[in-house]
């Protein structure tokens, strides 16, 4: 209860910080959607993840400057997906030559050593 | 039954299981074009591990954007992972002023876009789920009679993959597929909540003119969707078109009188249009609970409106 009141105050302050400077900034459509879904707080918190995600990208060989530009373009839910999980996500990049071994593996997986219907 | 026939029975069962394996339905309706190939789709042969940038620049160019290969790679390639992530493909797309829409995870949703002239970027798992090998490719067509999916993939300009195998490789990559579209265009069978999500994300990272185009398209197709009018209002406001913005917000508020974001945005615009007393009535017509996340915005605006309305009526 107390936590949620404090959180609301933090969110409200963050919103004011966004909204008040210079020419007024309106409430964004993203904020409106988040408000409806009841997760405006998580949306604001997610933006605090930016620096961390940028640092992770930099550790993986992306230049610091590009890493900052890349995270700046991510939405709140994208930042949440990335934070702390970059190395567990599918990183598409291969050129694969299918060998016999993998045909066997595919057959094993198809016949149920791993269930095909499990996602 | 001797042991040979038993063995044969097991083998037959295995074959049956394999052939019917996934039970994937890869039938293409008879009413569709028998063969589609989007020949104009550009081709960027993949450099080592660069299937992400190669696939993304392919669909970006097809949608009319003109980034260089280096710009795209800078946005999505991760050297240590020797690859690119789905999330970054989405974010990068927006940075080139295009909107990525995730497609539903069924075979025909992908082919329908292709039949409609849009190449589709997909993620594939070329091995198995336990030892995955992730790969991005671009679907550019299909052949109904041969039951094949046609792609720009890796170093192949036109790769024809049997539909069943294509389906398995896609299924084992969580059936991830996107179209990359110019603002103002929608997927062929758009799902409203997904469209709103995609455009709201675009709103946070794009200039107002293309955003206005995309929200107007949504408002045209779903005139009863308040967020569409709100999105158009926000974009008009940033373009300095306050009157147009006010009209958009009025429309949104008519559709959804309980929306505080719309109500506050309308009040702000009316304040700047020097119609503060009307704006004040609008804000005070509804009580806002003290723990509402927008309570400070509301409070601040209320103060400004009170002052402005006094001045207005005093003069």
Short mmCIF file of C-alpha atoms in Angstrom, two decimals:
data_model
loop_
_atom_site.label_atom_id
_atom_site.label_comp_id
_atom_site.label_asym_id
_atom_site.label_seq_id
_atom_site.Cartn_x
_atom_site.Cartn_y
_atom_site.Cartn_z
CA UNK A 1 0.00 0.00 0.00
CA UNK A 2 2.65 2.47 1.12
CA UNK A 3 4.88 1.24 -1.62
CA UNK A 4 2.22 1.88 -4.22
CA UNK A 5 1.59 5.40 -2.94
CA UNK A 6 5.31 6.15 -3.04
CA UNK A 7 5.55 4.60 -6.47
CA UNK A 8 2.69 6.75 -7.70
CA UNK A 9 4.44 9.82 -6.40
CA UNK A 10 7.63 8.78 -8.22
CA UNK A 11 5.72 8.14 -11.40
CA UNK A 12 3.87 11.42 -11.10
CA UNK A 13 7.13 13.31 -10.58
CA UNK A 14 8.69 11.56 -13.54
CA UNK A 15 5.66 12.46 -15.65
CA UNK A 16 5.84 16.08 -14.56
CA UNK A 17 9.52 16.13 -15.35
CA UNK A 18 8.60 14.87 -18.80
CA UNK A 19 5.65 17.11 -19.25
CA UNK A 20 6.56 20.46 -17.77
CA UNK A 21 9.78 21.69 -19.40
CA UNK A 22 9.66 24.29 -22.18
CA UNK A 23 6.66 23.84 -24.44
CA UNK A 24 4.35 21.42 -22.71
CA UNK A 25 4.59 17.79 -23.68
CA UNK A 26 1.29 16.00 -23.86
CA UNK A 27 0.54 12.63 -22.32
CA UNK A 28 1.76 10.14 -24.93
CA UNK A 29 -0.27 7.32 -26.48
CA UNK A 30 2.19 4.89 -24.90
CA UNK A 31 1.42 6.32 -21.47
CA UNK A 32 -2.32 6.15 -22.20
CA UNK A 33 -2.04 2.45 -23.15
CA UNK A 34 0.06 1.72 -20.08
CA UNK A 35 -2.41 3.55 -17.86
CA UNK A 36 -5.26 1.42 -19.22
CA UNK A 37 -3.23 -1.73 -18.65
CA UNK A 38 -2.42 -0.56 -15.12
CA UNK A 39 1.33 -0.63 -15.68
CA UNK A 40 2.35 2.97 -16.13
CA UNK A 41 4.75 2.47 -13.23
CA UNK A 42 6.58 -0.36 -14.95
CA UNK A 43 6.78 1.75 -18.08
CA UNK A 44 8.49 4.56 -16.24
CA UNK A 45 10.73 2.12 -14.38
CA UNK A 46 11.70 0.42 -17.63
CA UNK A 47 13.33 3.59 -18.89
CA UNK A 48 15.67 3.38 -15.94
CA UNK A 49 16.99 0.14 -17.47
CA UNK A 50 18.44 1.96 -20.48
CA UNK A 51 21.92 2.53 -19.11
CA UNK A 52 22.21 -1.07 -17.95
CA UNK A 53 21.18 -2.50 -21.30
CA UNK A 54 23.56 -0.12 -23.09
CA UNK A 55 26.38 -1.29 -20.84
CA UNK A 56 25.55 -4.94 -21.64
CA UNK A 57 25.63 -4.20 -25.37
CA UNK A 58 28.96 -2.40 -24.97
CA UNK A 59 30.36 -5.43 -23.19
CA UNK A 60 29.37 -7.54 -26.17
CA UNK A 61 31.43 -5.40 -28.52
CA UNK A 62 29.05 -2.60 -29.54
CA UNK A 63 30.65 0.85 -29.35
CA UNK A 64 29.50 2.93 -26.39
CA UNK A 65 28.06 5.62 -28.65
CA UNK A 66 26.05 3.16 -30.76
CA UNK A 67 24.88 1.27 -27.68
CA UNK A 68 23.37 4.49 -26.28
CA UNK A 69 21.67 5.27 -29.60
CA UNK A 70 20.32 1.72 -29.81
CA UNK A 71 18.74 1.67 -26.36
CA UNK A 72 17.27 5.14 -26.91
CA UNK A 73 15.14 3.62 -29.67
CA UNK A 74 13.75 0.79 -27.55
CA UNK A 75 10.28 0.77 -26.06
CA UNK A 76 9.68 0.07 -22.38
CA UNK A 77 8.70 -3.55 -22.97
CA UNK A 78 11.68 -4.06 -25.26
CA UNK A 79 14.02 -2.76 -22.56
CA UNK A 80 12.45 -5.15 -20.08
CA UNK A 81 12.94 -8.05 -22.47
CA UNK A 82 16.59 -7.17 -22.99
CA UNK A 83 17.70 -6.32 -19.47
CA UNK A 84 19.88 -9.07 -18.07
CA UNK A 85 18.80 -11.55 -20.74
CA UNK A 86 20.70 -10.55 -23.85
CA UNK A 87 22.76 -13.73 -23.98
CA UNK A 88 19.71 -15.98 -23.63
CA UNK A 89 17.84 -14.52 -26.59
CA UNK A 90 17.96 -15.98 -30.09
CA UNK A 91 20.77 -14.18 -31.92
CA UNK A 92 20.18 -14.81 -35.60
CA UNK A 93 23.42 -14.90 -37.49
CA UNK A 94 24.44 -18.26 -38.83
CA UNK A 95 25.02 -19.75 -42.17
CA UNK A 96 24.31 -23.39 -41.40
CA UNK A 97 25.41 -26.36 -43.40
CA UNK A 98 23.12 -29.22 -42.45
CA UNK A 99 25.13 -32.33 -41.74
CA UNK A 100 24.10 -35.93 -41.09
CA UNK A 101 24.40 -35.39 -37.35
CA UNK A 102 21.77 -32.72 -37.46
CA UNK A 103 19.45 -34.78 -39.59
CA UNK A 104 19.63 -37.40 -36.84
CA UNK A 105 19.01 -34.74 -34.21
CA UNK A 106 16.05 -33.45 -36.13
CA UNK A 107 14.60 -36.95 -36.37
CA UNK A 108 15.13 -37.49 -32.66
CA UNK A 109 13.36 -34.31 -31.92
CA UNK A 110 10.54 -35.05 -34.32
CA UNK A 111 9.82 -38.51 -32.94
CA UNK A 112 9.37 -37.18 -29.48
CA UNK A 113 12.64 -37.18 -27.63
CA UNK A 114 11.54 -33.60 -27.42
CA UNK A 115 7.86 -33.02 -27.83
CA UNK A 116 7.05 -31.24 -31.07
CA UNK A 117 3.98 -29.57 -29.66
CA UNK A 118 5.79 -27.99 -26.79
CA UNK A 119 6.65 -24.40 -27.46
CA UNK B 1 4.58 -62.15 -36.18
CA UNK B 2 8.31 -62.63 -36.64
CA UNK B 3 10.84 -60.12 -35.46
CA UNK B 4 11.40 -58.73 -38.94
CA UNK B 5 7.81 -57.76 -39.41
CA UNK B 6 7.84 -56.29 -35.93
CA UNK B 7 10.82 -54.21 -36.94
CA UNK B 8 9.05 -53.19 -40.10
CA UNK B 9 6.02 -52.18 -38.11
CA UNK B 10 8.13 -49.97 -35.85
CA UNK B 11 9.79 -48.46 -38.88
CA UNK B 12 6.43 -47.87 -40.53
CA UNK B 13 5.14 -46.24 -37.39
CA UNK B 14 8.23 -44.08 -37.30
CA UNK B 15 7.77 -43.08 -40.93
CA UNK B 16 4.15 -42.28 -40.28
CA UNK B 17 5.07 -40.18 -37.33
CA UNK B 18 7.70 -38.40 -39.36
CA UNK B 19 5.61 -37.72 -42.40
CA UNK B 20 2.66 -36.56 -40.43
CA UNK B 21 5.09 -35.31 -37.89
CA UNK B 22 4.11 -31.87 -37.08
CA UNK B 23 0.71 -32.03 -38.61
CA UNK B 24 1.50 -28.60 -39.97
CA UNK B 25 -1.09 -27.43 -42.39
CA UNK B 26 0.79 -25.90 -45.27
CA UNK B 27 -2.00 -25.95 -47.79
CA UNK B 28 -2.28 -22.84 -49.92
CA UNK B 29 -5.89 -21.98 -50.92
CA UNK B 30 -6.82 -22.74 -54.54
CA UNK B 31 -8.18 -19.25 -54.94
CA UNK B 32 -4.75 -17.68 -54.41
CA UNK B 33 -2.21 -17.02 -57.12
CA UNK B 34 -0.51 -20.34 -57.96
CA UNK B 35 2.92 -18.75 -57.75
CA UNK B 36 4.11 -15.47 -56.31
CA UNK B 37 7.61 -14.10 -56.48
CA UNK B 38 8.38 -10.54 -55.47
CA UNK B 39 11.22 -10.15 -57.95
CA UNK B 40 11.82 -6.49 -57.17
CA UNK B 41 12.82 -7.28 -53.59
CA UNK B 42 16.45 -6.26 -53.22
CA UNK B 43 19.07 -8.88 -52.44
CA UNK B 44 21.92 -8.45 -50.00
CA UNK B 45 24.03 -11.58 -49.83
CA UNK B 46 24.85 -12.25 -46.21
CA UNK B 47 28.38 -11.56 -45.06
CA UNK B 48 29.58 -13.81 -42.28
CA UNK B 49 27.01 -13.88 -39.44
CA UNK B 50 25.26 -10.86 -40.90
CA UNK B 51 21.93 -12.40 -41.81
CA UNK B 52 20.23 -9.88 -39.50
CA UNK B 53 21.47 -6.72 -41.24
CA UNK B 54 21.09 -8.36 -44.67
CA UNK B 55 17.48 -9.36 -44.00
CA UNK B 56 16.55 -6.05 -42.38
CA UNK B 57 17.97 -3.83 -45.11
CA UNK B 58 16.12 -5.98 -47.63
CA UNK B 59 12.70 -5.26 -46.12
CA UNK B 60 13.59 -1.65 -45.29
CA UNK B 61 14.47 -0.98 -48.92
CA UNK B 62 11.39 -2.80 -50.11
CA UNK B 63 9.34 -0.38 -47.96
CA UNK B 64 11.01 2.63 -49.58
CA UNK B 65 13.62 3.49 -46.94
CA UNK B 66 17.21 3.97 -48.07
CA UNK B 67 19.65 3.31 -45.24
CA UNK B 68 23.17 2.12 -46.01
CA UNK B 69 24.21 -1.38 -45.09
CA UNK B 70 26.62 0.02 -42.50
CA UNK B 71 23.90 2.06 -40.80
CA UNK B 72 21.71 -1.01 -40.44
CA UNK B 73 24.53 -3.21 -39.18
CA UNK B 74 25.56 -0.51 -36.65
CA UNK B 75 22.04 -0.63 -35.26
CA UNK B 76 21.57 -4.37 -34.84
CA UNK B 77 24.78 -6.40 -35.08
CA UNK B 78 26.29 -7.63 -31.80
CA UNK B 79 29.90 -8.68 -32.42
CA UNK B 80 30.35 -11.01 -29.45
CA UNK B 81 27.10 -12.84 -30.13
CA UNK B 82 27.87 -13.00 -33.85
CA UNK B 83 24.27 -12.14 -34.53
CA UNK B 84 21.30 -9.84 -34.08
CA UNK B 85 18.32 -9.86 -31.72
CA UNK B 86 14.64 -9.60 -32.65
CA UNK B 87 14.08 -6.71 -30.25
CA UNK B 88 16.81 -4.71 -31.90
CA UNK B 89 15.44 -5.40 -35.37
CA UNK B 90 12.16 -3.85 -34.22
CA UNK B 91 13.82 -0.83 -32.58
CA UNK B 92 16.14 -0.25 -35.55
CA UNK B 93 13.21 -0.37 -37.96
CA UNK B 94 11.60 2.53 -36.13
CA UNK B 95 14.85 4.50 -36.21
CA UNK B 96 14.61 4.41 -40.02
CA UNK B 97 11.05 5.77 -39.83
CA UNK B 98 9.40 2.49 -40.68
CA UNK B 99 6.97 0.55 -38.50
CA UNK B 100 7.48 -3.15 -37.71
CA UNK B 101 4.31 -5.21 -37.28
CA UNK B 102 4.49 -8.70 -35.84
CA UNK B 103 2.35 -11.13 -37.86
CA UNK B 104 0.15 -13.88 -36.36
CA UNK B 105 1.97 -17.21 -36.15
CA UNK B 106 0.30 -19.07 -38.96
CA UNK B 107 1.52 -20.07 -42.40
CA UNK B 108 -1.13 -18.21 -44.38
CA UNK B 109 -0.67 -14.91 -42.52
CA UNK B 110 2.88 -14.82 -43.84
CA UNK B 111 1.98 -15.86 -47.38
CA UNK B 112 -0.96 -13.42 -47.49
CA UNK B 113 1.42 -10.49 -46.98
CA UNK B 114 3.68 -11.81 -49.70
CA UNK B 115 0.73 -12.23 -52.03
CA UNK B 116 -0.16 -8.63 -51.20
CA UNK B 117 3.30 -7.52 -52.33
CA UNK B 118 5.13 -7.22 -49.00
CA UNK B 119 8.19 -9.33 -48.24
CA UNK B 120 8.16 -10.82 -44.74
CA UNK B 121 11.17 -11.01 -42.43
CA UNK B 122 11.25 -14.25 -40.42
CA UNK B 123 13.38 -15.95 -37.81
CA UNK B 124 14.24 -19.60 -38.43
CA UNK B 125 15.82 -22.30 -36.37
CA UNK B 126 17.89 -24.29 -38.83
CA UNK B 127 18.81 -27.01 -36.38
CA UNK B 128 16.84 -28.34 -33.43
CA UNK B 129 15.45 -26.75 -30.34
CA UNK B 130 18.05 -28.29 -28.07
CA UNK B 131 20.95 -27.05 -30.25
CA UNK B 132 19.46 -24.09 -32.07
CA UNK B 133 20.96 -22.20 -35.01
CA UNK B 134 19.10 -18.95 -35.48
CA UNK B 135 18.80 -17.41 -38.89
CA UNK B 136 16.92 -14.46 -40.39
CA UNK B 137 15.55 -14.69 -43.90
CA UNK B 138 13.04 -12.81 -46.05
CA UNK B 139 10.06 -14.59 -47.58
CA UNK B 140 9.48 -13.26 -51.09
CA UNK B 141 7.08 -15.79 -52.56
CA UNK B 142 5.66 -19.28 -52.78
CA UNK B 143 4.85 -21.97 -55.29
CA UNK B 144 1.58 -23.74 -54.63
CA UNK B 145 2.05 -26.70 -56.93
CA UNK B 146 5.54 -27.51 -55.72
CA UNK B 147 4.54 -26.61 -52.16
CA UNK B 148 7.57 -24.39 -51.66
CA UNK B 149 8.33 -21.16 -49.87
CA UNK B 150 10.65 -18.76 -51.71
CA UNK B 151 13.18 -16.67 -49.79
CA UNK B 152 16.11 -14.34 -49.93
CA UNK B 153 18.33 -16.21 -47.53
CA UNK B 154 22.01 -16.14 -46.68
CA UNK B 155 23.98 -16.09 -49.89
CA UNK B 156 21.11 -17.36 -52.02
CA UNK B 157 19.13 -14.87 -54.05
CA UNK B 158 16.21 -17.27 -54.38
CA UNK B 159 16.00 -20.19 -52.02
CA UNK B 160 13.06 -22.58 -52.46
CA UNK B 161 12.32 -24.54 -49.29
CA UNK B 162 9.68 -27.29 -49.09
CA UNK B 163 6.75 -25.83 -47.16
CA UNK B 164 6.77 -28.55 -44.49
CA UNK B 165 10.41 -27.99 -43.68
CA UNK B 166 9.95 -24.24 -43.77
CA UNK B 167 7.11 -24.58 -41.30
CA UNK B 168 9.19 -26.68 -38.90
CA UNK B 169 12.13 -24.27 -39.00
CA UNK B 170 9.78 -21.40 -38.35
CA UNK B 171 7.85 -23.22 -35.64
CA UNK B 172 11.07 -24.03 -33.84
CA UNK B 173 11.82 -20.30 -33.78
CA UNK B 174 8.50 -19.41 -32.08
CA UNK B 175 6.92 -18.45 -35.41
CA UNK B 176 8.36 -14.96 -35.40
CA UNK B 177 7.55 -12.90 -38.50
CA UNK B 178 7.33 -9.17 -39.16
CA UNK B 179 6.40 -6.85 -41.98
CA UNK B 180 8.15 -3.50 -42.17
CA UNK B 181 5.83 -0.80 -43.45
CA UNK B 182 5.83 2.85 -44.34
CA UNK B 183 3.83 5.05 -41.93
CA UNK B 184 0.26 5.12 -43.22
CA UNK B 185 0.23 1.46 -44.20
CA UNK B 186 -1.19 -1.46 -42.24
CA UNK B 187 -0.73 -5.23 -42.39
CA UNK B 188 -3.28 -6.91 -44.66
CA UNK B 189 -5.26 -8.46 -41.81
CA UNK B 190 -4.49 -6.08 -39.00
CA UNK B 191 -5.32 -6.89 -35.41
CA UNK B 192 -6.27 -3.62 -33.69
CA UNK B 193 -4.53 -4.09 -30.30
CA UNK B 194 -1.29 -5.06 -32.05
CA UNK B 195 -1.57 -2.05 -34.36
CA UNK B 196 -2.11 0.32 -31.42
CA UNK B 197 0.89 -1.15 -29.62
CA UNK B 198 3.11 -0.80 -32.70
CA UNK B 199 2.06 2.81 -33.32
CA UNK B 200 2.40 3.81 -29.66
CA UNK B 201 5.97 2.49 -29.74
CA UNK B 202 6.55 4.40 -32.98
CA UNK B 203 5.17 7.54 -31.27
CA UNK B 204 7.92 7.44 -28.68
CA UNK B 205 10.69 7.44 -31.26
CA UNK B 206 9.59 9.18 -34.45
CA UNK B 207 8.95 12.71 -35.70
CA UNK B 208 5.35 13.97 -35.79
CA UNK B 209 4.67 14.01 -39.55
CA UNK B 210 4.95 10.26 -40.19
CA UNK B 211 3.19 9.59 -36.89
CA UNK B 212 0.25 11.73 -38.01
CA UNK B 213 0.04 9.75 -41.25
CA UNK B 214 -0.09 6.44 -39.41
CA UNK B 215 -2.69 7.49 -36.84
CA UNK B 216 -4.90 8.97 -39.54
CA UNK B 217 -4.86 5.63 -41.31
CA UNK B 218 -5.95 3.89 -38.12
CA UNK B 219 -8.69 6.47 -37.48
CA UNK B 220 -9.97 5.93 -41.00
CA UNK B 221 -10.16 2.19 -40.57
CA UNK B 222 -11.41 2.17 -36.95
CA UNK B 223 -13.20 5.52 -36.49
CA UNK B 224 -14.45 4.43 -33.05
CA UNK B 225 -10.97 3.90 -31.64
CA UNK B 226 -10.22 6.82 -29.28
CA UNK B 227 -6.46 6.18 -29.21
CA UNK B 228 -6.29 6.77 -32.96
CA UNK B 229 -7.70 10.29 -32.54
CA UNK B 230 -5.50 10.91 -29.54
CA UNK B 231 -2.43 9.86 -31.51
CA UNK B 232 -3.41 12.18 -34.36
CA UNK B 233 -4.00 14.97 -31.83
CA UNK B 234 -0.58 14.55 -30.23
CA UNK B 235 1.13 14.61 -33.63
CA UNK B 236 -0.84 17.67 -34.77
CA UNK B 237 0.08 19.43 -31.53
CA UNK B 238 3.79 18.79 -32.10
CA UNK B 239 3.43 20.08 -35.63
CA UNK B 240 2.02 23.29 -34.15
CA UNK B 241 -1.47 22.65 -35.57
CA UNK B 242 -3.35 23.39 -32.37
CA UNK B 243 -6.83 23.74 -33.86
CA UNK B 244 -6.56 20.39 -35.59
CA UNK B 245 -5.23 18.84 -32.38
CA UNK B 246 -8.18 20.20 -30.38
CA UNK B 247 -10.63 18.71 -32.87
CA UNK B 248 -8.86 15.33 -32.64
CA UNK B 249 -8.96 15.35 -28.85
CA UNK B 250 -12.64 16.38 -28.78
CA UNK B 251 -13.35 13.39 -31.00
CA UNK B 252 -11.38 11.06 -28.72
CA UNK B 253 -13.08 12.42 -25.62
CA UNK B 254 -16.53 11.92 -27.17
CA UNK B 255 -15.63 8.29 -27.72
CA UNK B 256 -14.10 7.90 -24.28
CA UNK B 257 -15.14 10.49 -21.71
CA UNK B 258 -13.35 8.64 -18.89
CA UNK B 259 -9.87 8.97 -20.43
CA UNK B 260 -7.71 11.30 -18.36
CA UNK B 261 -4.85 11.41 -20.87
CA UNK B 262 -7.23 12.67 -23.56
CA UNK B 263 -8.97 15.10 -21.21
CA UNK B 264 -5.69 16.59 -19.97
CA UNK B 265 -4.24 16.87 -23.47
CA UNK B 266 -7.35 18.65 -24.71
CA UNK B 267 -7.22 21.02 -21.74
CA UNK B 268 -3.56 21.82 -22.43
CA UNK B 269 -4.28 22.62 -26.07
CA UNK B 270 -7.28 24.78 -25.16
CA UNK B 271 -5.09 26.65 -22.67
CA UNK B 272 -2.67 27.46 -25.45
CA UNK B 273 -5.56 28.45 -27.71
CA UNK B 274 -6.65 30.87 -24.98
CA UNK B 275 -9.87 29.05 -24.27
CA UNK B 276 -8.91 28.51 -20.68
CA UNK B 277 -12.34 28.76 -19.08
CA UNK B 278 -13.69 25.99 -21.26
CA UNK B 279 -10.59 23.96 -20.46
CA UNK B 280 -11.07 24.62 -16.77
CA UNK B 281 -14.64 23.34 -16.87
CA UNK B 282 -13.39 20.26 -18.72
CA UNK B 283 -10.79 19.44 -16.10
CA UNK B 284 -13.07 20.12 -13.16
CA UNK B 285 -16.04 18.20 -14.52
CA UNK B 286 -14.52 14.96 -13.25
CA UNK B 287 -12.86 14.40 -9.91
CA UNK B 288 -9.44 12.80 -10.09
CA UNK B 289 -8.55 10.31 -7.34
CA UNK B 290 -5.53 11.48 -5.33
CA UNK B 291 -3.56 8.33 -6.10
CA UNK B 292 -4.00 8.63 -9.85
CA UNK B 293 -0.63 8.47 -11.65
CA UNK B 294 -1.41 11.69 -13.52
CA UNK B 295 -2.44 13.60 -10.41
CA UNK B 296 0.47 16.08 -10.50
CA UNK B 297 -0.05 16.83 -14.19
CA UNK B 298 -3.67 17.43 -13.36
CA UNK B 299 -2.90 19.65 -10.37
CA UNK B 300 -0.40 21.74 -12.28
CA UNK B 301 -2.74 22.24 -15.21
CA UNK B 302 -5.63 23.13 -12.88
CA UNK B 303 -3.55 25.93 -11.34
CA UNK B 304 -2.51 27.32 -14.72
CA UNK B 305 -6.06 27.16 -16.03
CA UNK B 306 -7.49 28.94 -12.99
CA UNK B 307 -5.01 31.80 -13.45
CA UNK B 308 -5.52 31.99 -17.21
CA UNK B 309 -9.29 31.86 -17.01
CA UNK B 310 -9.31 34.65 -14.41
CA UNK B 311 -7.17 36.80 -16.70
CA UNK B 312 -9.35 36.00 -19.68
CA UNK B 313 -12.61 36.85 -17.97
CA UNK B 314 -11.04 39.89 -16.27
CA UNK B 315 -9.87 41.47 -19.51
#
